[in-house]
CSV table of C-alpha atoms in Angstrom, one decimal:
chain,number,residue,atom,x,y,z
A,18,UNK,CA,34.5,21.3,29.7
A,19,UNK,CA,31.0,22.2,30.9
A,20,UNK,CA,28.8,19.4,32.2
A,21,UNK,CA,26.1,20.2,29.6
A,22,UNK,CA,28.7,19.6,26.8
A,23,UNK,CA,29.8,16.3,28.3
A,24,UNK,CA,26.2,15.2,28.4
A,25,UNK,CA,25.6,16.2,24.8
A,26,UNK,CA,28.7,14.3,23.7
A,27,UNK,CA,27.5,11.2,25.6
A,28,UNK,CA,24.1,11.5,24.0
A,29,UNK,CA,25.5,11.9,20.5
A,30,UNK,CA,27.8,8.8,21.0
A,31,UNK,CA,24.7,6.8,22.0
A,32,UNK,CA,22.6,8.1,19.1
A,33,UNK,CA,25.2,7.5,16.4
A,34,UNK,CA,26.3,4.1,17.7
A,35,UNK,CA,26.4,2.2,14.3
A,36,UNK,CA,29.6,0.9,12.7
A,37,UNK,CA,31.9,3.9,12.0
A,38,UNK,CA,29.1,6.5,12.7
A,39,UNK,CA,30.9,8.2,15.6
A,40,UNK,CA,34.5,9.1,16.0
A,41,UNK,CA,36.0,11.3,18.7
A,42,UNK,CA,39.1,12.9,17.2
A,43,UNK,CA,40.3,15.0,20.2
A,44,UNK,CA,39.0,16.4,23.5
A,45,UNK,CA,40.7,18.7,26.0
A,46,UNK,CA,39.9,21.5,28.5
A,47,UNK,CA,41.9,24.0,26.4
A,48,UNK,CA,40.8,23.2,22.8
A,49,UNK,CA,37.4,21.7,23.3
A,50,UNK,CA,36.1,18.6,21.5
A,51,UNK,CA,36.5,17.6,17.8
A,52,UNK,CA,34.5,14.7,16.5
A,53,UNK,CA,33.2,13.2,13.3
A,54,UNK,CA,29.7,11.8,12.5
A,55,UNK,CA,29.2,9.7,9.4
A,56,UNK,CA,25.6,9.4,8.3
A,57,UNK,CA,23.3,9.5,5.2
A,58,UNK,CA,20.6,11.7,3.9
A,59,UNK,CA,18.0,11.3,1.1
A,60,UNK,CA,19.1,12.6,-2.3
A,61,UNK,CA,17.1,13.9,-5.2
A,62,UNK,CA,15.7,10.6,-6.3
A,63,UNK,CA,15.5,9.0,-2.9
A,64,UNK,CA,19.0,7.5,-2.9
A,65,UNK,CA,21.1,7.5,0.3
A,66,UNK,CA,23.8,10.2,0.1
A,67,UNK,CA,26.8,9.5,2.4
A,68,UNK,CA,27.8,12.5,4.5
A,69,UNK,CA,30.8,13.0,6.8
A,70,UNK,CA,30.2,15.8,9.3
A,71,UNK,CA,33.0,17.1,11.4
A,72,UNK,CA,32.4,19.3,14.5
A,73,UNK,CA,34.6,21.4,16.7
A,74,UNK,CA,32.9,22.4,20.0
A,75,UNK,CA,35.2,25.2,21.3
A,76,UNK,CA,35.8,25.9,24.9
A,77,UNK,CA,33.2,28.7,24.7
A,78,UNK,CA,30.5,26.4,23.3
A,79,UNK,CA,27.5,26.8,23.5
A,80,UNK,CA,28.0,30.5,23.9
A,81,UNK,CA,29.7,30.5,20.5
A,82,UNK,CA,28.7,28.3,17.5
A,83,UNK,CA,30.5,25.1,16.8
A,84,UNK,CA,32.9,24.8,13.9
A,85,UNK,CA,31.3,22.5,11.2
A,86,UNK,CA,32.6,21.0,7.9
A,87,UNK,CA,30.9,18.6,5.5
A,88,UNK,CA,32.7,16.0,3.3
A,89,UNK,CA,30.8,14.3,0.5
A,90,UNK,CA,31.9,13.1,-2.9
A,91,UNK,CA,28.3,13.5,-4.0
A,92,UNK,CA,28.0,17.2,-3.2
A,93,UNK,CA,29.7,20.3,-4.7
A,94,UNK,CA,31.4,22.8,-2.4
A,95,UNK,CA,28.6,25.3,-3.1
A,96,UNK,CA,26.0,22.8,-2.0
A,97,UNK,CA,27.9,22.0,1.2
A,98,UNK,CA,28.2,25.7,2.0
A,99,UNK,CA,24.5,26.3,1.3
A,100,UNK,CA,23.6,23.3,3.5
A,101,UNK,CA,25.6,24.6,6.4
A,102,UNK,CA,24.4,28.2,5.9
A,103,UNK,CA,20.8,27.2,6.2
A,104,UNK,CA,21.4,24.8,9.1
A,105,UNK,CA,23.2,27.4,11.2
A,106,UNK,CA,20.1,29.6,11.2
A,107,UNK,CA,18.2,27.0,13.3
A,108,UNK,CA,20.7,26.3,16.1
A,109,UNK,CA,19.6,26.0,19.7
A,110,UNK,CA,21.1,24.5,22.8
A,111,UNK,CA,22.2,21.7,22.6
A,112,UNK,CA,22.5,22.1,18.9
A,113,UNK,CA,24.6,19.3,17.2
A,114,UNK,CA,21.9,16.7,17.0
A,115,UNK,CA,19.4,19.3,15.7
A,116,UNK,CA,22.0,20.3,13.0
A,117,UNK,CA,22.5,16.7,11.9
A,118,UNK,CA,18.7,16.1,11.7
A,119,UNK,CA,18.2,19.3,9.7
A,120,UNK,CA,20.9,18.4,7.2
A,121,UNK,CA,19.4,14.9,6.8
A,122,UNK,CA,15.9,16.2,6.3
A,123,UNK,CA,16.8,19.1,3.9
A,124,UNK,CA,19.6,17.8,1.7
A,125,UNK,CA,17.1,16.9,-1.0
A,126,UNK,CA,15.9,20.5,-1.1
A,127,UNK,CA,19.4,22.0,-1.2
A,128,UNK,CA,20.4,19.6,-4.1
A,129,UNK,CA,17.4,20.8,-6.1
A,130,UNK,CA,18.6,24.5,-6.1
A,131,UNK,CA,20.3,25.7,-9.3
A,132,UNK,CA,24.0,26.3,-9.2
A,133,UNK,CA,26.3,28.6,-11.2
A,134,UNK,CA,28.8,27.1,-13.6
A,135,UNK,CA,31.7,27.9,-11.3
A,136,UNK,CA,30.3,26.1,-8.3
A,137,UNK,CA,30.7,22.5,-9.2
A,138,UNK,CA,34.0,21.8,-7.3
A,139,UNK,CA,33.5,18.7,-5.1
A,140,UNK,CA,32.9,19.3,-1.4
A,141,UNK,CA,36.0,18.2,0.5
A,142,UNK,CA,36.5,20.9,3.1
A,143,UNK,CA,39.8,20.7,4.9
A,144,UNK,CA,39.4,19.6,8.5
A,145,UNK,CA,42.0,22.2,9.6
A,146,UNK,CA,39.6,25.0,8.6
A,147,UNK,CA,37.0,23.5,10.9
A,148,UNK,CA,39.3,22.9,13.8
A,149,UNK,CA,40.6,26.4,13.7
A,150,UNK,CA,37.2,28.0,14.4
A,151,UNK,CA,37.2,28.2,18.3
A,152,UNK,CA,36.3,31.4,20.3
A,153,UNK,CA,38.0,34.6,19.3
A,154,UNK,CA,38.4,38.0,20.9
A,155,UNK,CA,38.4,41.4,19.2
A,156,UNK,CA,39.0,44.8,20.8
A,157,UNK,CA,37.6,47.8,18.9
A,158,UNK,CA,37.8,51.6,19.5
A,159,UNK,CA,35.1,54.0,18.3
A,160,UNK,CA,36.0,57.7,17.8
A,161,UNK,CA,32.6,59.0,19.0
A,162,UNK,CA,28.8,58.3,19.4
A,163,UNK,CA,26.6,61.2,18.7
A,164,UNK,CA,23.3,59.3,18.8
A,165,UNK,CA,24.4,57.3,21.8
A,166,UNK,CA,21.1,55.7,22.9
A,167,UNK,CA,20.4,54.4,19.4
A,168,UNK,CA,24.0,53.3,18.8
A,169,UNK,CA,24.1,51.3,22.1
A,170,UNK,CA,20.9,49.6,21.3
A,171,UNK,CA,22.2,48.6,17.9
A,172,UNK,CA,25.4,47.2,19.4
A,173,UNK,CA,23.5,45.2,22.0
A,174,UNK,CA,21.1,43.8,19.3
A,175,UNK,CA,24.0,42.8,17.0
A,176,UNK,CA,25.9,41.1,19.8
A,177,UNK,CA,22.7,39.2,20.9
A,178,UNK,CA,21.8,38.1,17.3
A,179,UNK,CA,25.4,36.9,16.6
A,180,UNK,CA,25.8,35.2,20.0
A,181,UNK,CA,28.7,37.5,21.0
A,182,UNK,CA,29.7,38.3,24.6
A,183,UNK,CA,31.9,41.0,26.0
A,184,UNK,CA,31.8,44.7,26.9
A,185,UNK,CA,30.9,48.1,25.5
A,186,UNK,CA,33.0,50.4,27.7
A,187,UNK,CA,32.9,54.1,28.2
A,188,UNK,CA,35.4,56.2,30.0
A,189,UNK,CA,35.0,59.9,29.3
A,190,UNK,CA,35.4,60.2,25.5
A,191,UNK,CA,37.1,56.8,25.2
A,192,UNK,CA,34.8,54.1,23.7
A,193,UNK,CA,35.9,50.5,23.5
A,194,UNK,CA,34.1,47.4,22.4
A,195,UNK,CA,35.4,44.0,23.5
A,196,UNK,CA,33.9,41.0,21.7
A,197,UNK,CA,34.2,37.3,22.3
A,198,UNK,CA,32.7,34.5,20.2
A,199,UNK,CA,32.8,32.7,16.9
A,200,UNK,CA,35.3,34.4,14.5
A,201,UNK,CA,32.9,34.5,11.6
A,202,UNK,CA,30.3,36.2,13.8
A,203,UNK,CA,32.7,38.8,14.9
A,204,UNK,CA,33.5,39.5,11.2
A,205,UNK,CA,29.8,39.8,10.5
A,206,UNK,CA,29.5,42.2,13.4
A,207,UNK,CA,32.2,44.4,11.9
A,208,UNK,CA,30.4,44.4,8.6
A,209,UNK,CA,27.1,45.4,10.3
A,210,UNK,CA,28.8,48.2,12.2
A,211,UNK,CA,30.6,49.6,9.1
A,212,UNK,CA,27.6,49.4,6.7
A,213,UNK,CA,24.6,50.3,8.9
A,214,UNK,CA,23.6,53.9,9.4
A,215,UNK,CA,23.9,53.6,13.2
A,216,UNK,CA,25.0,57.2,14.1
A,217,UNK,CA,24.5,60.8,13.0
A,218,UNK,CA,27.0,63.3,11.6
A,219,UNK,CA,27.6,66.8,12.8
A,220,UNK,CA,24.5,68.1,10.9
A,221,UNK,CA,22.3,65.4,12.4
A,222,UNK,CA,22.0,63.2,9.3
A,223,UNK,CA,22.1,59.4,9.7
A,224,UNK,CA,25.6,58.1,8.8
A,225,UNK,CA,27.6,54.9,8.7
A,226,UNK,CA,30.5,54.2,11.1
A,227,UNK,CA,33.7,55.3,9.4
A,228,UNK,CA,36.0,55.8,12.4
A,229,UNK,CA,36.3,52.4,14.0
A,230,UNK,CA,39.7,50.9,14.8
A,231,UNK,CA,40.5,47.3,15.4
A,232,UNK,CA,43.1,47.4,18.2
A,233,UNK,CA,43.5,43.6,18.7
A,234,UNK,CA,42.2,40.3,17.3
A,235,UNK,CA,43.3,37.0,18.8
A,236,UNK,CA,42.1,33.6,19.7
A,237,UNK,CA,40.8,33.3,23.2
A,238,UNK,CA,43.5,31.9,25.5
A,239,UNK,CA,43.2,29.8,28.6
A,240,UNK,CA,44.1,32.8,30.8
A,241,UNK,CA,41.3,34.9,29.3
A,242,UNK,CA,38.0,35.2,31.2
A,243,UNK,CA,35.0,33.9,29.1
A,244,UNK,CA,32.3,36.6,29.3
A,245,UNK,CA,28.9,35.1,29.8
A,246,UNK,CA,26.9,38.1,28.5
A,247,UNK,CA,27.4,41.4,26.7
A,248,UNK,CA,27.3,44.3,29.0
A,249,UNK,CA,27.5,48.1,28.8
A,250,UNK,CA,29.8,49.6,31.4
A,251,UNK,CA,31.1,53.0,32.4
A,252,UNK,CA,34.3,53.9,34.1
A,253,UNK,CA,35.4,57.1,35.9
A,254,UNK,CA,39.2,56.6,35.6
A,255,UNK,CA,41.8,54.7,33.5
A,256,UNK,CA,42.6,52.8,36.7
A,257,UNK,CA,39.0,51.4,36.8
A,258,UNK,CA,39.3,50.4,33.2
A,259,UNK,CA,42.6,48.7,33.8
A,260,UNK,CA,41.1,46.7,36.7
A,261,UNK,CA,38.3,45.5,34.3
A,262,UNK,CA,40.9,44.3,31.8
A,263,UNK,CA,43.0,42.7,34.6
A,264,UNK,CA,40.0,40.8,36.0
A,265,UNK,CA,39.4,39.4,32.4
A,266,UNK,CA,43.0,38.2,32.1
A,267,UNK,CA,43.8,41.0,29.7
A,268,UNK,CA,46.2,43.0,31.7
A,269,UNK,CA,49.0,42.5,29.2
A,270,UNK,CA,46.7,43.7,26.3
A,271,UNK,CA,45.8,46.8,28.3
A,272,UNK,CA,49.4,47.6,29.0
A,273,UNK,CA,50.4,47.1,25.4
A,274,UNK,CA,47.6,49.3,24.0
A,275,UNK,CA,48.2,52.0,26.7
A,276,UNK,CA,51.8,52.2,25.7
A,277,UNK,CA,50.7,52.7,22.1
A,278,UNK,CA,48.5,55.6,23.3
A,279,UNK,CA,45.3,53.7,22.2
A,280,UNK,CA,43.5,54.6,25.4
A,281,UNK,CA,44.0,58.4,25.2
A,282,UNK,CA,40.9,60.6,25.3
A,283,UNK,CA,40.8,62.9,22.3
């Protein structure tokens, strides 16, 4: 676990030092830290609304966002989701204390928003959903890039905005994208890539990406290298590409996909 994460946990334990405010649920070098903060926030009429916030700081944190869940008998599921959705827009490093403060300061505003009739289920999000968040890795293959400069800039921008690390790899006509980060952010990346007019067709008209393949999707394992940034790299031979995968602890994945003819140049 990184020293900055240890310092953040120590600071949080000192801040939330009241009875039952802080509870460390688990902490390991392989799965990160899971803890719970019990606090209150001001409700619609000035009352104290009890909140139970559970956090999972994965091994890749703060390069990927923490998993968060909210438990409160006083909030609906929709209100909890709205609260977390807004809070995640403001994250920085370190981010947990800022998230808690934002939730405390903005609960009243979230409660004042209108809800649909189907959104009144009470907010008791399962802890298992939160703990499962951790860093994930996805390997993609693109069929082609006609507007390469524009396309590469878009991929780099999406990766930066979604706090994803990894590689955009070119070897001849073979184009691979390896992403690491929060699983929900990877899914959002895929949505952006499939719905944005990021390339051009054979006639030069802007078009959406329709020929993208997901070759692999898995949770980051201890033997996998954690990329610190997103980089664009080119390789002259398949052997060079294999060395890149091997250095990242992904030699087995490379061999598997090679045997499936996923790395052939068409």
